Short mmCIF file of C-alpha atoms in Angstrom, two decimals:
data_model
loop_
_atom_site.label_atom_id
_atom_site.label_comp_id
_atom_site.label_asym_id
_atom_site.label_seq_id
_atom_site.Cartn_x
_atom_site.Cartn_y
_atom_site.Cartn_z
CA MET A 1 0.00 0.00 0.00
CA ASN A 2 1.22 3.52 -0.65
CA ASP A 3 0.93 6.26 1.94
CA THR A 4 -2.36 7.63 0.58
CA THR A 5 -4.32 5.16 2.66
CA GLY A 6 -1.76 3.58 4.98
CA THR A 7 1.09 1.13 5.18
CA ARG A 8 1.47 -2.56 5.90
CA ASP A 9 3.82 -5.39 5.14
CA ALA A 10 2.94 -6.87 1.73
CA PRO A 11 2.32 -10.63 1.66
CA HIS A 12 4.57 -12.86 -0.42
CA PRO A 13 2.90 -13.26 -3.87
CA ASP A 14 3.13 -17.06 -3.72
CA ALA A 15 2.09 -17.41 -0.10
CA ALA A 16 -1.09 -19.42 0.48
CA PRO A 17 -3.37 -18.29 3.32
CA PRO A 18 -2.74 -20.36 6.44
CA PRO A 19 -5.53 -22.77 7.41
CA PRO A 20 -7.86 -21.70 10.23
CA ALA A 21 -6.58 -22.50 13.69
CA ALA A 22 -8.26 -25.34 15.53
CA ASP A 23 -10.10 -22.89 17.75
CA HIS A 24 -11.81 -21.41 14.66
CA GLU A 25 -13.01 -24.61 13.00
CA ASP A 26 -16.57 -23.96 14.27
CA ALA A 27 -16.39 -20.18 13.93
CA MET A 28 -19.44 -18.25 12.70
CA ARG A 29 -19.24 -15.87 9.76
CA LEU A 30 -19.52 -12.19 10.67
CA TYR A 31 -20.45 -11.03 7.20
CA GLY A 32 -23.10 -11.40 4.50
CA PRO A 33 -26.44 -9.71 3.70
CA ASP A 34 -28.47 -11.87 6.05
CA VAL A 35 -26.22 -10.98 8.98
CA ALA A 36 -26.39 -7.26 8.25
CA ARG A 37 -30.19 -7.32 7.84
CA ASP A 38 -30.86 -8.53 11.39
CA PRO A 39 -27.73 -9.10 13.49
CA VAL A 40 -29.45 -9.68 16.85
CA PRO A 41 -30.21 -13.39 16.25
CA LEU A 42 -26.57 -13.87 15.26
CA TYR A 43 -25.38 -12.30 18.51
CA GLU A 44 -27.77 -14.47 20.50
CA GLU A 45 -26.60 -17.63 18.72
CA MET A 46 -22.95 -16.72 19.30
CA ARG A 47 -23.63 -16.13 22.98
CA ARG A 48 -25.41 -19.46 23.27
CA ARG A 49 -22.69 -21.43 21.49
CA PHE A 50 -19.53 -19.69 22.66
CA GLY A 51 -20.26 -17.40 25.59
CA PRO A 52 -18.97 -13.81 25.84
CA VAL A 53 -15.99 -14.29 23.46
CA ALA A 54 -16.68 -16.03 20.16
CA PRO A 55 -14.48 -17.20 17.26
CA VAL A 56 -15.65 -15.52 14.04
CA LEU A 57 -14.67 -15.30 10.39
CA LEU A 58 -14.56 -11.92 8.67
CA ASP A 59 -14.90 -11.37 4.91
CA GLY A 60 -12.81 -13.97 3.08
CA ASP A 61 -12.99 -16.22 6.15
CA VAL A 62 -10.28 -14.30 7.98
CA PRO A 63 -10.28 -15.44 11.65
CA ALA A 64 -10.86 -13.05 14.54
CA TRP A 65 -12.35 -13.00 18.04
CA PHE A 66 -15.70 -11.33 18.66
CA VAL A 67 -16.07 -9.82 22.13
CA LEU A 68 -19.81 -9.68 22.85
CA GLY A 69 -19.92 -9.73 26.65
CA TYR A 70 -20.25 -6.37 28.40
CA ARG A 71 -17.71 -7.10 31.14
CA GLU A 72 -15.29 -8.68 28.66
CA LEU A 73 -15.50 -5.74 26.26
CA HIS A 74 -15.00 -3.31 29.14
CA HIS A 75 -11.90 -5.31 30.12
CA VAL A 76 -10.41 -5.42 26.61
CA ALA A 77 -11.03 -1.72 25.91
CA GLY A 78 -9.74 -0.71 29.34
CA HIS A 79 -6.38 -2.50 29.10
CA PRO A 80 -4.37 -1.13 26.16
CA GLU A 81 -1.23 -2.72 27.59
CA TRP A 82 -2.71 -6.13 26.72
CA PHE A 83 -5.06 -5.30 23.83
CA ALA A 84 -3.62 -2.48 21.75
CA ARG A 85 -4.57 -0.49 18.66
CA ASP A 86 -1.49 -0.72 16.40
CA CYS A 87 -2.72 -3.00 13.63
CA ARG A 88 0.81 -3.85 12.50
CA ARG A 89 0.80 -6.51 15.23
CA TRP A 90 -1.77 -8.55 13.28
CA ASN A 91 -0.74 -12.14 12.64
CA GLN A 92 -3.05 -12.50 9.61
CA TRP A 93 -1.55 -10.01 7.17
CA ASP A 94 -0.53 -12.85 4.83
CA ARG A 95 -4.23 -13.45 4.17
CA ILE A 96 -5.05 -9.86 3.25
CA GLY A 97 -5.05 -8.62 -0.33
CA ASP A 98 -5.24 -5.04 -1.55
CA ASP A 99 -8.90 -5.59 -2.49
CA TRP A 100 -10.04 -6.86 0.91
CA PRO A 101 -13.30 -4.98 1.70
CA LEU A 102 -12.32 -4.27 5.31
CA LEU A 103 -8.87 -2.94 4.50
CA PRO A 104 -9.76 0.70 5.38
CA TYR A 105 -10.54 -0.49 8.92
CA VAL A 106 -7.22 -2.21 9.54
CA VAL A 107 -4.50 -0.67 7.38
CA TRP A 108 -2.17 1.43 9.48
CA THR A 109 -2.17 5.20 9.09
CA PRO A 110 -0.38 7.84 11.16
CA SER A 111 -3.67 8.77 12.82
CA VAL A 112 -4.88 9.03 16.38
CA MET A 113 -6.80 5.80 15.75
CA PHE A 114 -3.65 3.67 15.74
CA ALA A 115 -1.45 5.75 18.05
CA GLU A 116 -0.65 4.40 21.50
CA GLY A 117 0.61 5.66 24.86
CA ASP A 118 2.12 9.14 24.96
CA GLU A 119 1.69 9.56 21.21
CA HIS A 120 -2.03 8.85 21.47
CA ARG A 121 -2.40 11.28 24.36
CA ARG A 122 -0.65 13.98 22.32
CA ARG A 123 -2.94 13.46 19.34
CA ALA A 124 -6.18 12.97 21.28
CA GLY A 125 -5.40 16.01 23.43
CA ALA A 126 -5.06 18.22 20.36
CA ILE A 127 -8.35 16.93 18.94
CA GLY A 128 -10.13 17.48 22.25
CA ASP A 129 -8.83 21.05 22.48
CA ALA A 130 -9.86 21.83 18.90
CA LEU A 131 -13.36 20.44 19.41
CA ALA A 132 -13.76 22.17 22.78
CA ALA A 133 -13.03 25.53 21.16
CA THR A 134 -16.57 25.40 19.77
CA GLY A 135 -18.76 26.72 22.57
CA ARG A 136 -21.91 24.85 23.56
CA ALA A 137 -24.22 27.77 22.74
CA HIS A 138 -22.62 28.33 19.35
CA LEU A 139 -22.77 24.62 18.56
CA HIS A 140 -26.47 24.41 19.43
CA THR A 141 -27.22 27.47 17.30
CA LEU A 142 -25.25 26.02 14.41
CA CYS A 143 -27.04 22.66 14.69
CA ARG A 144 -30.43 24.37 14.75
CA GLN A 145 -29.53 26.44 11.68
CA VAL A 146 -28.43 23.38 9.72
CA ALA A 147 -31.53 21.40 10.76
CA ASP A 148 -33.92 24.26 9.99
CA ASP A 149 -32.33 24.88 6.60
CA LEU A 150 -32.76 21.20 5.70
CA VAL A 151 -36.41 21.14 6.79
CA ASP A 152 -37.00 24.28 4.74
CA ARG A 153 -35.95 22.38 1.61
CA PHE A 154 -38.74 19.80 1.89
CA ALA A 155 -41.30 21.33 4.27
CA GLN A 156 -43.64 22.41 1.48
CA ASP A 157 -43.50 19.02 -0.24
CA GLY A 158 -45.46 17.19 2.44
CA GLU A 159 -43.08 14.24 2.17
CA ALA A 160 -39.37 13.53 2.54
CA ASP A 161 -36.76 10.84 3.02
CA LEU A 162 -35.70 11.54 6.59
CA ILE A 163 -32.42 9.67 6.09
CA GLY A 164 -31.03 11.05 2.84
CA GLN A 165 -32.61 14.50 3.08
CA TYR A 166 -32.19 15.03 6.80
CA ALA A 167 -30.49 12.64 9.25
CA HIS A 168 -27.22 12.17 7.37
CA ARG A 169 -26.95 15.73 6.17
CA ILE A 170 -27.10 17.34 9.61
CA PRO A 171 -23.84 16.02 11.15
CA ALA A 172 -22.07 16.41 7.80
CA GLY A 173 -23.36 19.97 7.50
CA VAL A 174 -22.26 20.86 11.04
CA ILE A 175 -18.79 19.33 10.69
CA ALA A 176 -18.34 20.88 7.25
CA ARG A 177 -19.02 24.31 8.73
CA LEU A 178 -16.60 23.65 11.58
CA TYR A 179 -14.04 22.61 8.94
CA GLY A 180 -14.84 25.54 6.64
CA ILE A 181 -15.84 23.22 3.76
CA PRO A 182 -18.21 24.71 1.16
CA ALA A 183 -21.83 23.58 1.45
CA GLN A 184 -21.92 22.27 -2.12
CA GLU A 185 -19.34 19.61 -1.23
CA VAL A 186 -21.34 18.18 1.69
CA PRO A 187 -23.56 15.76 -0.32
CA GLY A 188 -20.49 14.07 -1.82
CA LEU A 189 -18.87 13.76 1.61
CA VAL A 190 -22.05 12.20 3.02
CA GLU A 191 -22.21 9.56 0.30
CA ASP A 192 -18.50 8.74 0.51
CA ASN A 193 -18.67 8.36 4.29
CA LEU A 194 -21.54 5.90 3.98
CA LEU A 195 -19.87 3.97 1.16
CA SER A 196 -16.63 3.69 3.13
CA LEU A 197 -18.51 1.85 5.90
CA ASP A 198 -20.14 -0.71 3.61
CA THR A 199 -18.56 -4.04 2.70
CA ASN A 200 -18.22 -3.65 -1.06
CA PRO A 201 -15.46 -2.73 -3.54
CA GLU A 202 -16.46 0.95 -3.42
CA ALA A 203 -15.46 1.27 0.26
CA ALA A 204 -11.73 1.76 -0.33
CA LEU A 205 -12.29 4.23 -3.19
CA ALA A 206 -14.70 6.28 -1.08
CA HIS A 207 -12.20 6.33 1.77
CA GLN A 208 -9.53 7.58 -0.63
CA ARG A 209 -11.73 10.42 -1.91
CA ILE A 210 -12.40 11.64 1.64
CA LEU A 211 -8.69 11.51 2.42
CA GLU A 212 -7.83 13.59 -0.63
CA ARG A 213 -10.49 16.15 0.33
CA MET A 214 -8.94 16.48 3.78
CA ARG A 215 -5.52 17.00 2.18
CA ARG A 216 -6.87 19.91 0.18
CA VAL A 217 -8.40 21.47 3.30
CA VAL A 218 -5.10 21.22 5.20
CA ALA A 219 -3.11 22.71 2.32
CA GLN A 220 -5.55 25.62 2.12
CA ARG A 221 -5.49 26.28 5.88
CA ARG A 222 -1.70 26.06 6.05
CA GLU A 223 -1.57 28.90 3.55
CA HIS A 224 -4.61 30.82 4.78
CA PRO A 225 -5.52 30.01 8.44
CA ARG A 226 -9.07 30.55 9.65
CA ASP A 227 -11.00 30.20 12.89
CA ASP A 228 -11.88 26.55 12.29
CA ILE A 229 -10.89 23.05 13.44
CA PRO A 230 -8.25 22.39 10.73
CA SER A 231 -6.47 25.65 11.58
CA LEU A 232 -6.66 24.96 15.32
CA LEU A 233 -5.04 21.55 14.82
CA LEU A 234 -2.33 22.93 12.55
CA ASN A 235 -1.43 25.58 15.14
CA HIS A 236 -1.83 23.44 18.27
CA PRO A 237 1.15 23.28 20.70
CA ALA A 238 1.26 19.52 20.13
CA GLY A 239 3.07 20.29 16.88
CA LEU A 240 1.06 18.05 14.57
CA THR A 241 2.43 17.55 11.07
CA ASP A 242 0.27 18.28 8.05
CA GLU A 243 -0.20 14.55 7.40
CA GLU A 244 -1.20 13.94 11.02
CA VAL A 245 -3.81 16.68 10.76
CA VAL A 246 -5.08 15.22 7.46
CA VAL A 247 -5.74 11.77 8.86
CA ASP A 248 -7.12 13.08 12.16
CA LEU A 249 -9.57 15.33 10.30
CA LEU A 250 -10.70 12.25 8.43
CA VAL A 251 -11.15 10.38 11.73
CA ILE A 252 -13.25 13.21 13.19
CA MET A 253 -15.38 13.50 10.04
CA SER A 254 -15.98 9.75 9.75
CA ALA A 255 -16.68 9.35 13.48
CA ALA A 256 -19.14 12.24 13.46
CA GLN A 257 -21.01 11.84 10.20
CA ALA A 258 -22.15 8.24 9.73
CA PRO A 259 -22.60 7.23 13.40
CA THR A 260 -24.43 10.43 14.33
CA GLY A 261 -26.52 10.37 11.15
CA ASN A 262 -27.56 6.79 11.83
CA TRP A 263 -28.22 7.65 15.48
CA ILE A 264 -30.66 10.32 14.32
CA GLY A 265 -32.19 8.02 11.71
CA ASN A 266 -32.61 5.08 14.09
CA THR A 267 -34.28 7.35 16.63
CA LEU A 268 -36.69 8.76 14.04
CA ARG A 269 -37.49 5.23 12.85
CA LEU A 270 -38.32 4.13 16.39
CA MET A 271 -40.36 7.27 16.91
CA LEU A 272 -42.45 6.58 13.80
CA LEU A 273 -42.80 2.84 14.42
CA ASP A 274 -43.51 2.75 18.14
CA ASP A 275 -46.62 4.67 19.17
CA ASP A 276 -45.73 4.57 22.88
CA PHE A 277 -42.23 5.81 22.17
CA SER A 278 -43.55 8.57 19.91
CA LEU A 279 -46.19 9.73 22.37
CA THR A 280 -43.66 9.79 25.19
CA LEU A 281 -41.22 11.83 23.14
CA GLN A 282 -43.73 14.24 21.64
CA GLY A 283 -45.71 14.58 24.85
CA GLY A 284 -42.74 15.77 26.84
CA ARG A 285 -42.78 12.89 29.33
CA SER A 286 -39.32 11.92 28.12
CA SER A 287 -36.59 14.18 26.83
CA ALA A 288 -35.03 13.74 23.41
CA GLY A 289 -31.79 13.00 25.24
CA GLU A 290 -33.38 10.04 27.03
CA ALA A 291 -34.89 8.79 23.77
CA LEU A 292 -31.52 8.98 22.04
CA ASN A 293 -29.88 7.12 24.92
CA GLU A 294 -32.48 4.37 24.62
CA VAL A 295 -31.60 3.97 20.94
CA LEU A 296 -27.91 3.63 21.83
CA TRP A 297 -28.78 0.72 24.10
CA LYS A 298 -31.22 -1.01 21.76
CA ASN A 299 -30.09 -0.17 18.22
CA THR A 300 -26.75 1.59 18.40
CA PRO A 301 -25.42 2.93 15.08
CA THR A 302 -21.87 1.66 15.60
CA GLN A 303 -22.62 -2.03 15.97
CA ASN A 304 -19.09 -3.43 15.91
CA PHE A 305 -15.59 -2.02 15.82
CA ILE A 306 -12.26 -3.29 14.50
CA GLY A 307 -10.63 -3.51 16.91
CA ARG A 308 -7.80 -4.47 19.23
CA TRP A 309 -4.73 -6.66 18.67
CA ALA A 310 -3.32 -8.89 21.39
CA VAL A 311 0.06 -7.63 22.57
CA GLN A 312 0.92 -11.08 23.88
CA SER A 313 -0.75 -14.48 24.16
CA CYS A 314 -3.32 -14.58 26.94
CA GLU A 315 -6.65 -16.04 28.01
CA LEU A 316 -9.95 -14.18 27.78
CA SER A 317 -13.12 -15.77 29.15
CA GLY A 318 -11.69 -19.23 28.62
CA ARG A 319 -10.48 -18.51 25.06
CA ARG A 320 -6.80 -18.78 24.21
CA ILE A 321 -5.87 -15.55 22.45
CA ARG A 322 -2.62 -15.65 20.52
CA GLN A 323 -0.19 -12.75 20.20
CA GLY A 324 -1.26 -10.66 17.22
CA ASP A 325 -4.86 -11.95 17.15
CA LEU A 326 -7.55 -9.46 16.14
CA LEU A 327 -10.40 -8.81 18.56
CA VAL A 328 -13.59 -7.23 17.18
CA LEU A 329 -15.47 -5.16 19.75
CA GLY A 330 -19.16 -6.13 19.65
CA LEU A 331 -20.62 -2.86 20.98
CA ALA A 332 -24.25 -3.64 20.17
CA ALA A 333 -23.97 -7.19 21.46
CA ALA A 334 -22.39 -5.95 24.70
CA ASN A 335 -25.19 -3.42 25.16
CA GLY A 336 -27.64 -6.31 24.84
CA ASP A 337 -25.79 -8.61 27.25
CA PRO A 338 -28.54 -10.37 29.25
CA ARG A 339 -26.32 -10.19 32.34
CA LEU A 340 -27.13 -6.45 32.43
CA ASN A 341 -30.86 -7.08 32.84
CA THR A 342 -31.61 -5.86 36.37
CA GLY A 343 -35.33 -5.41 35.87
CA ASP A 344 -35.01 -1.61 35.88
CA LEU A 345 -37.56 -0.46 33.29
CA ASP A 346 -35.97 2.99 33.02
CA MET A 347 -32.40 1.75 32.53
CA HIS A 348 -32.31 2.30 28.78
CA ALA A 349 -33.52 5.86 29.13
CA THR A 350 -31.39 7.05 32.05
CA ASN A 351 -28.34 4.78 32.31
CA ARG A 352 -25.49 6.09 30.16
CA ALA A 353 -23.12 3.18 30.71
CA GLN A 354 -23.74 1.74 27.24
CA MET A 355 -20.66 0.96 25.15
CA SER A 356 -21.70 2.89 22.06
CA PHE A 357 -18.91 5.46 22.47
CA GLY A 358 -16.35 2.82 23.38
CA HIS A 359 -14.32 2.80 26.57
CA GLY A 360 -10.82 3.45 27.80
CA GLU A 361 -7.92 5.19 26.11
CA HIS A 362 -9.39 4.73 22.65
CA GLY A 363 -12.98 5.50 23.52
CA CYS A 364 -14.56 8.52 21.87
CA PRO A 365 -12.60 11.45 23.42
CA PHE A 366 -14.30 14.28 25.27
CA PRO A 367 -16.03 16.45 24.12
CA ALA A 368 -16.88 14.40 21.00
CA PRO A 369 -19.76 12.46 22.64
CA VAL A 370 -21.28 15.72 23.86
CA ILE A 371 -21.02 17.23 20.38
CA ALA A 372 -22.60 14.14 18.81
CA GLU A 373 -25.47 14.21 21.29
CA THR A 374 -26.02 17.93 20.72
CA ILE A 375 -26.25 17.36 16.97
CA ALA A 376 -28.58 14.36 17.34
CA ARG A 377 -30.82 15.89 20.01
CA THR A 378 -31.20 19.14 18.08
CA ALA A 379 -32.04 17.19 14.91
CA VAL A 380 -34.84 15.24 16.61
CA GLU A 381 -36.23 18.24 18.47
CA THR A 382 -36.18 20.44 15.37
CA LEU A 383 -38.05 17.88 13.28
CA LEU A 384 -40.74 17.45 15.94
CA ASP A 385 -41.07 21.22 16.34
CA ARG A 386 -41.39 21.83 12.63
CA LEU A 387 -43.36 18.72 11.58
CA PRO A 388 -45.45 17.65 14.59
CA ASP A 389 -47.63 15.26 12.56
CA VAL A 390 -44.78 13.48 10.76
CA ARG A 391 -45.55 9.82 10.01
CA MET A 392 -44.01 6.94 8.09
CA ALA A 393 -44.99 6.73 4.43
CA VAL A 394 -44.27 3.02 3.87
CA ALA A 395 -44.85 -0.24 5.70
CA PRO A 396 -42.11 -1.03 8.25
CA GLU A 397 -41.07 -4.18 6.38
CA GLN A 398 -40.23 -2.08 3.32
CA LEU A 399 -37.41 -0.28 5.10
CA ARG A 400 -33.96 -1.42 3.97
CA TRP A 401 -30.90 -1.61 6.21
CA ARG A 402 -27.51 -0.84 4.74
CA PRO A 403 -25.49 -4.06 4.18
CA SER A 404 -22.94 -3.46 6.92
CA ILE A 405 -22.25 -5.46 10.04
CA TRP A 406 -20.27 -2.49 11.36
CA MET A 407 -22.79 0.34 11.07
CA ARG A 408 -26.54 0.02 11.70
CA GLY A 409 -28.53 2.40 9.55
CA LEU A 410 -31.27 2.63 6.95
CA TYR A 411 -31.01 3.50 3.28
CA GLU A 412 -34.11 5.66 3.54
CA LEU A 413 -36.99 6.56 5.86
CA PRO A 414 -39.92 7.88 3.75
CA ALA A 415 -42.26 10.13 5.73
CA ARG A 416 -45.31 12.33 5.19
CA PHE A 417 -46.53 15.40 7.07
CA SER A 418 -48.73 18.47 6.71
CA ALA A 419 -46.81 20.85 4.49
CA ALA A 420 -48.32 24.02 5.94
CA LEU A 421 -47.12 23.22 9.47
CA GLY A 422 -43.47 23.04 8.51
CA VAL A 423 -43.14 26.33 6.61
CA ARG A 424 -41.27 29.08 8.45
CA HIS A 425 -42.48 32.67 8.19
CA ARG A 426 -40.55 35.90 8.37
CA THR A 427 -40.77 37.76 11.67
CA ALA A 428 -40.74 41.51 12.08
CA ALA A 429 -37.02 41.41 12.84
CA GLY A 430 -36.33 39.66 9.54
CA SER A 431 -35.51 36.26 11.01
CA THR A 432 -37.56 33.15 10.43
CA ALA A 433 -39.71 31.07 12.73
CA ALA A 434 -41.89 28.03 12.37
CA PRO A 435 -45.60 28.53 13.06
CA THR A 436 -46.98 26.89 16.16
CA ALA A 437 -49.40 24.03 15.69
#
């Protein structure tokens, strides 16, 4: 691989892939359209057959370990000295070709994602400082502006796709403004982010296009600094190189856009499908924040994450993990661990200990989770304010999930509403406001 996407040791051209280890002879496949369509039965079957740590096969039958127990995932993510992020430790590189669909997830880049120890703290600290420079009030105002502008585009139509026209465009629009990227480039960034998370040949190409766009942003800000996140990173005391800023901007964009967009979309889907949920949310008996937290527990957008690599051979929940083995973090499966069932009916609304933002050194760094929640909460609240009678326009079984075991999200969410209710009118001061119902 060249340095446009990352580096790794190339396999010998005549080398045959090694046979699966004995502990993976009965492994379950963690890929395929049926798995992506409804992964919960797969997680339940894995738990029944293997317990909290299961042998799995990734695309091309590449062996890995799937950590689906809550306590076990917490342990793996919380001990980077045993389970680390540098993918160059992987003992399966001889199996991996340049066309492997999951290559963007595992190929090493000089980004915060694969940094460890002091280097990771340097990089994550710079990102946290740059994100924190955006004040809460300004962020909320920006989110509301983006959401309102999007609703304005379809409010008079009486119908819309709440995924393509709304949910995915809000986080991309907010991050693009924080990056200083022109609005006309946002649709392409949205599509490339989604493609990069699918398991098809387009994933690597989409990833490459995003990377090149970040390179152009960094080159422009190096020459003409602004008051935006790229400029803050370039001028941070951590002394980041241009290439470090490029790949970290890509990490921030990817982490914000698709997961947050799917978080919004999954919440809107539940709202339109579940009458009790919808009435609770619209009636004010539950805050949008609680509703969003419930979705993270029950249908989190980031289902699984690659991953961690074993620093040395060890045992995990009775499984013998070899040095260099890949461990896939089953975030959704861990959130659904039956051992967490305490009988508390309000747990999914009020308990924020779900694993959706990860855990430990490589969990989503502060204030990124707060920013993501602000974007998602504002998106849901704005839609309900502007379109109080919004309803699904198709039967639930017609909704299509994207074919990804890694990200849980819909292709589209067709909805209908009363057009007149959503139209904003000019006020005396010249600003706009939505009419009250």
